[in-house]
Short mmCIF file of C-alpha atoms in Angstrom, two decimals:
data_model
loop_
_atom_site.label_atom_id
_atom_site.label_comp_id
_atom_site.label_asym_id
_atom_site.label_seq_id
_atom_site.Cartn_x
_atom_site.Cartn_y
_atom_site.Cartn_z
CA MET A 1 87.63 23.63 -21.31
CA LEU A 2 86.30 21.31 -24.37
CA LYS A 3 88.48 20.81 -27.56
CA GLY A 4 87.35 21.14 -31.33
CA TYR A 5 87.15 21.66 -35.04
CA LEU A 6 87.92 24.85 -35.81
CA ARG A 7 85.46 25.58 -39.38
CA LYS A 8 86.26 28.24 -42.10
CA ASP A 9 82.91 30.14 -40.51
CA GLY A 10 84.33 30.00 -37.30
CA LYS A 11 82.43 27.30 -35.28
CA LYS A 12 83.84 24.52 -34.27
CA GLY A 13 82.93 20.74 -34.27
CA ILE A 14 83.66 17.37 -31.70
CA ARG A 15 84.13 15.72 -34.41
CA ASN A 16 85.84 15.86 -37.69
CA TYR A 17 83.60 13.68 -40.03
CA THR A 18 83.49 13.02 -44.22
CA LEU A 19 79.80 12.62 -45.19
CA VAL A 20 79.39 10.80 -48.48
CA ALA A 21 75.54 12.28 -49.59
CA TYR A 22 72.85 10.99 -51.66
CA THR A 23 70.37 12.64 -53.59
CA VAL A 24 67.65 9.47 -54.16
CA GLU A 25 67.27 6.49 -53.21
CA CYS A 26 68.52 5.68 -56.39
CA ALA A 27 71.96 6.92 -55.55
CA HIS A 28 71.59 5.30 -52.24
CA HIS A 29 73.92 1.73 -52.70
CA VAL A 30 75.75 3.61 -54.90
CA ALA A 31 76.67 5.69 -51.80
CA ARG A 32 76.87 3.16 -48.85
CA GLU A 33 79.51 1.27 -50.54
CA ILE A 34 81.52 3.70 -50.64
CA GLN A 35 81.48 4.35 -47.27
CA TYR A 36 81.41 0.75 -46.14
CA GLY A 37 84.69 0.27 -45.80
CA PHE A 38 85.63 3.55 -44.50
CA ARG A 39 82.31 3.22 -42.02
CA ASP A 40 85.16 3.14 -38.62
CA LYS A 41 87.08 6.09 -40.09
CA GLY A 42 84.83 9.00 -39.74
CA VAL A 43 83.05 8.42 -42.77
CA HIS A 44 79.30 8.46 -42.44
CA VAL A 45 75.89 8.17 -45.13
CA ILE A 46 72.55 11.12 -45.36
CA GLY A 47 70.81 11.03 -47.73
CA PHE A 48 67.61 12.18 -49.25
CA HIS A 49 65.04 9.26 -50.88
CA GLY A 50 62.94 11.00 -52.50
CA CYS A 51 62.43 12.31 -56.12
CA ALA A 52 60.44 14.72 -55.91
CA PRO A 53 61.38 18.36 -54.76
CA ASN A 54 60.66 19.57 -50.80
CA ASP A 55 62.57 22.66 -50.07
CA TYR A 56 62.94 20.82 -46.40
CA ALA A 57 64.87 17.27 -47.40
CA ASN A 58 66.93 20.60 -49.86
CA GLU A 59 67.62 22.91 -46.55
CA MET A 60 68.46 19.58 -43.93
CA MET A 61 71.21 18.19 -46.31
CA GLN A 62 72.61 22.04 -47.05
CA ALA A 63 72.43 22.76 -42.72
CA LEU A 64 73.68 18.91 -42.43
CA CYS A 65 77.10 19.26 -45.00
CA THR A 66 77.99 22.31 -43.15
CA HIS A 67 77.26 20.78 -39.62
CA PRO A 68 80.20 21.91 -37.53
CA ASN A 69 81.15 18.11 -36.98
CA THR A 70 81.31 17.54 -41.06
CA GLY A 71 84.53 18.51 -42.75
CA ALA A 72 84.38 17.18 -45.89
CA VAL A 73 81.08 16.10 -48.71
CA LEU A 74 81.09 13.57 -51.16
CA ILE A 75 77.43 14.16 -52.70
CA VAL A 76 76.71 10.85 -54.90
CA SER A 77 73.41 11.28 -57.53
CA LEU A 78 71.94 9.62 -59.64
CA GLY A 79 71.19 12.67 -62.26
CA CYS A 80 68.20 12.83 -62.82
CA GLU A 81 66.46 13.40 -59.74
CA ASN A 82 65.31 17.00 -58.35
CA LEU A 83 67.31 17.39 -54.85
CA ASN A 84 69.49 20.43 -55.90
CA LYS A 85 72.54 18.61 -56.07
CA GLU A 86 74.37 21.70 -58.33
CA ALA A 87 73.13 24.46 -55.01
CA LEU A 88 74.54 22.16 -52.73
CA GLU A 89 77.52 21.62 -53.77
CA LYS A 90 78.06 24.59 -53.98
CA HIS A 91 76.55 25.65 -50.75
CA ILE A 92 78.97 23.22 -48.88
CA ILE A 93 81.97 24.60 -50.68
CA ALA A 94 81.16 27.99 -49.69
CA SER A 95 81.32 27.39 -45.69
CA GLY A 96 85.36 26.14 -46.34
CA ARG A 97 84.63 22.57 -46.94
CA PRO A 98 85.50 20.64 -49.23
CA ALA A 99 83.47 18.88 -51.74
CA LYS A 100 83.01 16.89 -54.92
CA THR A 101 80.28 14.63 -56.71
CA ILE A 102 79.43 11.45 -58.09
CA THR A 103 76.93 11.59 -61.13
CA ILE A 104 76.40 8.11 -61.24
CA GLN A 105 75.34 8.70 -65.25
CA GLU A 106 77.32 9.97 -66.48
CA SER A 107 80.63 8.11 -64.62
CA LYS A 108 79.47 5.16 -66.29
CA GLY A 109 77.96 3.67 -63.68
CA SER A 110 78.31 1.58 -60.47
CA ARG A 111 81.41 0.93 -59.57
CA THR A 112 83.31 2.91 -61.60
CA SER A 113 81.34 5.87 -59.81
CA ILE A 114 81.78 3.64 -55.97
CA ASP A 115 85.37 3.62 -57.36
CA LEU A 116 85.88 7.34 -57.81
CA GLY A 117 84.20 7.50 -54.58
CA LYS A 118 86.94 5.37 -53.06
CA GLN A 119 89.55 7.44 -53.94
CA TRP A 120 88.30 10.66 -53.36
CA ILE A 121 87.40 9.62 -49.52
CA GLU A 122 91.26 8.53 -49.08
CA GLN A 123 92.60 11.55 -50.26
CA GLN A 124 90.51 13.32 -48.14
CA LEU A 125 90.61 11.60 -45.00
CA LYS A 126 94.51 12.25 -45.11
CA ILE A 127 93.91 15.94 -45.26
CA LEU A 128 90.97 16.02 -42.35
CA ASN A 129 93.46 13.96 -40.55
CA LYS A 130 95.82 16.21 -40.33
CA GLN A 131 93.32 19.18 -38.69
CA PRO A 132 94.76 19.76 -35.86
CA LEU A 133 92.25 20.72 -32.53
CA VAL A 134 91.75 23.88 -30.70
CA ASP A 135 90.53 24.90 -27.79
CA MET A 136 86.02 25.25 -27.50
CA ALA A 137 84.67 27.11 -24.74
CA MET A 138 81.08 25.57 -23.85
CA GLU A 139 79.94 28.76 -24.86
CA GLU A 140 80.14 27.18 -28.27
CA LEU A 141 78.40 23.89 -27.23
CA VAL A 142 75.10 23.01 -28.80
CA VAL A 143 73.44 19.86 -26.81
CA GLY A 144 70.26 18.63 -28.06
CA THR A 145 67.50 15.72 -26.32
CA ILE A 146 65.53 13.85 -27.66
CA CYS A 147 62.86 10.50 -25.49
CA GLY A 148 62.82 7.30 -27.32
CA GLY A 149 60.53 3.89 -26.40
CA SER A 150 59.44 5.79 -23.42
CA ASP A 151 57.91 3.97 -20.63
CA ALA A 152 57.03 4.81 -17.05
CA THR A 153 59.85 5.07 -15.93
CA SER A 154 61.31 7.47 -18.25
CA GLY A 155 59.50 10.90 -16.34
CA ILE A 156 61.04 9.66 -13.15
CA THR A 157 64.62 9.07 -14.03
CA ALA A 158 66.33 9.27 -17.71
CA ASN A 159 64.34 12.83 -18.38
CA PRO A 160 64.47 14.81 -15.01
CA VAL A 161 68.43 13.84 -15.13
CA ILE A 162 68.35 15.31 -18.47
CA GLY A 163 66.82 18.46 -17.68
CA ARG A 164 69.35 18.86 -14.41
CA VAL A 165 72.18 18.21 -17.29
CA PHE A 166 70.45 21.15 -19.50
CA ASP A 167 70.25 23.50 -16.15
CA SER A 168 73.95 23.02 -15.14
CA VAL A 169 75.25 23.24 -19.34
CA LEU A 170 72.95 26.04 -19.54
CA SER A 171 74.56 27.94 -16.90
CA GLN A 172 78.15 27.20 -18.08
CA GLY A 173 77.00 29.18 -21.35
CA ALA A 174 75.89 26.13 -23.55
CA THR A 175 73.09 26.40 -26.00
CA ALA A 176 70.15 23.61 -25.13
CA ILE A 177 68.05 22.24 -27.86
CA PHE A 178 64.61 19.83 -27.26
CA GLU A 179 61.81 19.06 -28.92
CA GLU A 180 58.79 17.02 -30.38
CA THR A 181 55.78 19.48 -29.79
CA GLY A 182 53.13 16.61 -30.55
CA GLU A 183 54.98 15.40 -26.72
CA LEU A 184 54.23 17.96 -25.02
CA ILE A 185 50.37 18.53 -25.46
CA GLY A 186 49.09 19.54 -21.88
CA CYS A 187 52.18 21.42 -21.17
CA GLU A 188 52.36 24.34 -23.19
CA HIS A 189 51.24 26.65 -20.24
CA ILE A 190 53.17 25.67 -18.07
CA MET A 191 56.43 26.35 -20.84
CA ALA A 192 55.28 29.63 -21.81
CA GLU A 193 55.13 30.99 -17.75
CA ARG A 194 59.10 29.94 -18.45
CA ALA A 195 59.13 32.07 -21.86
CA THR A 196 61.80 34.97 -21.37
CA SER A 197 58.66 37.48 -23.78
CA PRO A 198 55.42 37.96 -23.69
CA GLN A 199 55.12 37.18 -27.12
CA LEU A 200 57.32 33.60 -26.52
CA ALA A 201 54.87 32.68 -23.85
CA LYS A 202 52.26 33.06 -26.48
CA GLN A 203 53.79 31.51 -29.35
CA LEU A 204 55.13 28.39 -27.09
CA VAL A 205 51.38 27.86 -26.38
CA LYS A 206 50.50 28.70 -30.08
CA THR A 207 53.58 25.76 -31.60
CA VAL A 208 51.77 23.09 -28.99
CA ASP A 209 47.85 23.64 -30.03
CA LYS A 210 49.06 23.05 -33.88
CA ALA A 211 51.01 19.77 -32.73
CA LYS A 212 47.42 18.93 -31.22
CA LYS A 213 45.09 19.97 -34.01
CA TYR A 214 47.75 18.22 -36.44
CA TYR A 215 47.95 14.98 -34.58
CA LEU A 216 43.73 15.58 -34.53
CA LYS A 217 43.55 15.31 -37.97
CA MET A 218 46.21 12.38 -38.97
CA GLY A 219 44.01 10.11 -36.62
CA PHE A 220 46.06 9.25 -33.39
CA GLY A 221 48.28 11.00 -31.37
CA SER A 222 52.15 10.96 -30.29
CA PHE A 223 51.90 8.01 -27.83
CA SER A 224 52.80 3.95 -29.14
CA ASP A 225 51.54 0.56 -27.71
CA GLY A 226 54.59 -0.08 -27.28
CA ASN A 227 54.38 3.51 -24.59
CA ALA A 228 51.24 1.63 -22.76
CA LYS A 229 53.23 -1.75 -22.56
CA GLY A 230 55.83 0.01 -20.30
CA GLY A 231 53.25 1.35 -18.38
CA LEU A 232 52.61 5.06 -19.70
CA SER A 233 47.93 5.33 -19.30
CA THR A 234 48.22 8.83 -21.50
CA ILE A 235 49.65 11.27 -24.09
CA GLU A 236 49.43 14.04 -20.75
CA GLU A 237 51.88 11.48 -18.75
CA LYS A 238 53.76 10.97 -21.18
CA SER A 239 53.81 14.60 -21.85
CA MET A 240 54.72 15.95 -18.58
CA GLY A 241 57.87 12.95 -18.39
CA ALA A 242 59.70 14.70 -21.91
CA TYR A 243 58.60 17.59 -20.71
CA SER A 244 61.24 17.17 -17.60
CA LYS A 245 63.96 17.33 -20.48
CA SER A 246 63.97 20.97 -20.44
CA GLY A 247 64.79 21.18 -17.13
CA ASN A 248 64.01 24.69 -15.30
CA SER A 249 66.06 27.00 -17.32
CA LYS A 250 63.97 29.83 -19.01
CA ILE A 251 63.42 29.47 -22.20
CA SER A 252 65.28 31.87 -25.19
CA GLY A 253 63.18 30.96 -27.63
CA ILE A 254 61.43 28.01 -30.42
CA ILE A 255 63.61 27.43 -34.19
CA LYS A 256 62.64 25.16 -36.48
CA PRO A 257 64.07 22.50 -38.05
CA THR A 258 67.42 23.52 -39.61
CA ILE A 259 67.36 26.56 -37.97
CA GLN A 260 70.01 28.02 -36.15
CA PRO A 261 70.14 29.52 -32.04
CA THR A 262 70.97 33.32 -32.70
CA THR A 263 71.85 33.66 -29.24
CA ASN A 264 72.77 31.12 -26.17
CA GLY A 265 70.36 29.65 -24.41
CA LEU A 266 67.29 27.14 -24.24
CA TYR A 267 65.26 26.54 -27.13
CA LEU A 268 62.09 24.80 -27.73
CA LEU A 269 62.88 22.89 -31.86
CA ASP A 270 59.11 22.78 -33.50
CA VAL A 271 59.69 19.65 -35.84
CA VAL A 272 55.37 19.19 -36.57
CA PRO A 273 54.34 20.76 -40.39
CA ASP A 274 52.68 24.49 -41.35
CA GLY A 275 49.85 23.93 -42.44
CA GLU A 276 47.41 20.84 -43.56
CA PRO A 277 48.79 17.64 -43.18
CA MET A 278 50.70 16.57 -46.27
CA PHE A 279 52.83 13.69 -45.58
CA GLY A 280 51.66 11.66 -43.18
CA TRP A 281 52.84 11.42 -39.58
CA PRO A 282 55.10 14.39 -37.98
CA ASN A 283 58.50 12.28 -38.25
CA ALA A 284 58.50 8.29 -39.68
CA ASN A 285 60.62 7.44 -36.18
CA ASP A 286 63.76 9.13 -33.52
CA ASN A 287 66.00 9.39 -35.86
CA ALA A 288 64.54 11.56 -37.83
CA GLU A 289 64.04 14.30 -35.02
CA ILE A 290 67.68 13.80 -34.17
CA ALA A 291 68.93 14.99 -37.43
CA GLU A 292 66.57 17.48 -37.38
CA LEU A 293 68.13 18.11 -33.72
CA ILE A 294 71.03 17.84 -35.02
CA ALA A 295 70.48 20.00 -38.51
CA CYS A 296 69.84 22.90 -35.95
CA GLY A 297 73.61 22.94 -35.19
CA SER A 298 73.30 20.17 -32.25
CA HIS A 299 76.80 18.93 -31.95
CA VAL A 300 75.53 15.67 -29.35
CA VAL A 301 72.42 14.42 -28.65
CA LEU A 302 71.28 12.81 -24.87
CA PHE A 303 68.71 10.32 -25.85
CA SER A 304 66.07 9.02 -23.15
CA THR A 305 64.69 5.69 -23.09
CA GLY A 306 62.83 3.23 -20.43
CA ARG A 307 61.62 0.70 -22.46
CA GLY A 308 65.57 0.41 -25.16
CA SER A 309 66.46 2.07 -27.48
CA VAL A 310 69.98 1.32 -29.25
CA VAL A 311 70.14 3.64 -32.02
CA GLY A 312 72.42 6.58 -32.74
CA SER A 313 73.04 8.79 -35.92
CA ALA A 314 75.41 10.54 -38.57
CA VAL A 315 76.75 13.50 -37.95
CA ALA A 316 76.49 13.84 -34.02
CA PRO A 317 77.37 11.68 -31.48
CA VAL A 318 74.39 10.08 -28.97
CA ILE A 319 74.11 10.05 -25.55
CA LYS A 320 72.23 7.30 -24.18
CA VAL A 321 70.19 7.43 -21.11
CA CYS A 322 68.71 4.41 -19.50
CA ALA A 323 65.53 5.57 -17.41
CA ASN A 324 64.49 1.01 -16.60
CA PRO A 325 67.17 -0.86 -14.44
CA GLU A 326 65.58 -3.86 -16.20
CA THR A 327 66.59 -2.77 -19.76
CA TYR A 328 69.94 -1.03 -18.29
CA ASN A 329 70.54 -5.02 -17.11
CA ASN A 330 69.08 -5.99 -20.58
CA LEU A 331 71.16 -3.58 -22.53
CA ALA A 332 73.37 -2.05 -20.81
CA GLU A 333 76.44 -2.59 -24.22
CA ASP A 334 74.19 0.06 -25.87
CA MET A 335 73.20 2.37 -22.63
CA ASP A 336 75.70 5.07 -21.80
CA VAL A 337 74.38 6.69 -18.05
CA ASN A 338 72.05 4.40 -16.24
CA ALA A 339 69.44 6.34 -14.48
CA GLY A 340 67.40 3.30 -13.16
CA LYS A 341 69.99 3.19 -10.55
CA ILE A 342 68.08 5.89 -9.26
CA LEU A 343 64.75 3.37 -9.20
CA ASN A 344 66.84 1.15 -7.27
CA GLY A 345 68.25 3.52 -4.88
CA GLU A 346 71.21 3.49 -5.64
CA ALA A 347 71.77 7.13 -6.55
CA THR A 348 70.32 10.38 -6.63
CA LEU A 349 69.01 12.96 -9.66
CA ASP A 350 71.95 14.80 -8.99
CA GLU A 351 74.99 11.66 -8.26
CA VAL A 352 73.36 10.55 -12.54
CA ALA A 353 73.44 14.10 -13.74
CA LYS A 354 77.18 14.70 -12.49
CA GLU A 355 77.47 10.88 -14.44
CA LEU A 356 75.97 12.16 -17.49
CA GLU A 357 77.30 15.08 -17.82
CA ASP A 358 80.21 14.43 -17.76
CA CYS A 359 79.69 11.91 -20.05
CA VAL A 360 78.91 14.42 -22.15
CA ILE A 361 82.10 16.39 -21.84
CA ASN A 362 84.18 13.09 -22.15
CA VAL A 363 82.37 12.41 -25.53
CA ALA A 364 82.27 15.85 -26.66
CA ASN A 365 86.22 15.91 -25.64
CA GLY A 366 86.35 13.10 -28.35
CA GLY A 367 85.07 9.76 -26.17
CA LEU A 368 83.15 7.50 -28.01
CA SER A 369 79.33 7.44 -27.03
CA LYS A 370 78.37 3.36 -27.24
CA SER A 371 76.79 3.95 -30.32
CA GLU A 372 79.84 5.17 -31.69
CA VAL A 373 81.41 1.79 -30.78
CA LEU A 374 79.22 -0.17 -32.20
CA LEU A 375 79.11 1.69 -35.68
CA HIS A 376 75.52 2.91 -35.41
CA GLN A 377 74.80 5.13 -38.34
CA GLU A 378 71.28 5.37 -38.66
CA PHE A 379 69.76 8.17 -40.73
CA GLN A 380 66.51 9.18 -41.88
CA LEU A 381 64.90 12.17 -43.84
CA ALA A 382 61.61 12.73 -45.10
CA TYR A 383 59.40 15.31 -46.57
CA LYS A 384 57.78 18.58 -44.94
CA LYS A 385 57.12 22.05 -44.84
CA PHE A 386 57.46 24.39 -42.58
CA ASN A 387 56.49 28.38 -42.74
CA GLN A 388 58.81 31.10 -41.75
CA LEU A 389 59.19 31.61 -37.84
CA GLU A 390 56.37 33.83 -36.46
CA PRO A 391 58.00 37.26 -34.29
CA GLY A 392 58.64 36.46 -31.07
CA CYS A 393 60.20 32.78 -31.55
CA LEU A 394 63.01 34.41 -31.42
CA PRO A 395 65.12 36.76 -28.98
CA GLY A 396 65.40 39.98 -30.05
#
């Protein structure tokens, strides 16, 4: 049995964070100054840098500010940006969470805004610290996964370990989300065989085909110089390794950023924008994808890395699964689980999978991941465009 924080919408979070949410880059510094003294007290900064309007950014901010791990939100606005701060505050309050907006242009500038923000955060922390934990079932847990800094060991150790953990938590009723269709090219027909319906099977192939066409128009694929230096040869090889994170369970549906799974099960998150490329690279870095997994409801994110990524995230804990034994020895303070032991013959896939699942349960019950201990709270949100889901993507 897990423990969580009950929200008024009936969902439960494994953290009770306060967010400082800036609505344009011009307000980022003020937001960071408000948060800085509370960064080790569960106060995180998120925000959107853009001044021009973008529906995706509005929806992402709403989803993250009402995530089950979020207890209260301070919105920091410059005052002349396009992100709809009034709608954001109304959305947060409607969810039963306290929210306040500070507009720098109306609050006599940076210093006064920072002081006002700190005062409000102090008040909210006193309230949130009194909130009791309640029982939380495995059926209420959502686990996401991503790989970054992949090398030739990723698809042999860390990725299949995560796949086995996915199969285990799914068998216990949890929900699991894997993503990055640009790194599943070549695996679409294998995925389609795992679909729960013929319609979904067609949509899985179509979704990966969209990613393939998008990257082709951009002139490059989701394959970096770092991947090659780490021993990966082609996008197909990288894709097969990334695909193994999804495990062997039936795939229940396809979702897009901010869309919540409608039932428990395994879901593919389509992160590649719809239509013609408008804003460039689908995701500038791994943290943009982590934010999308969280916006779809992930309480915790499992991060497979071979070369070694040290990032964490705002809003939800990140658990680092290191594929390469040399990388683990070099970055042990940043890594939660050493899957490289499999290569050295020190442990089996099943043994490391059990270690990772125990780590997930521990973190879900309040234990800190390595990135949380080190106060990694990275966040990235850029411009994107998505259409509505097509028929057949969701169960039923």
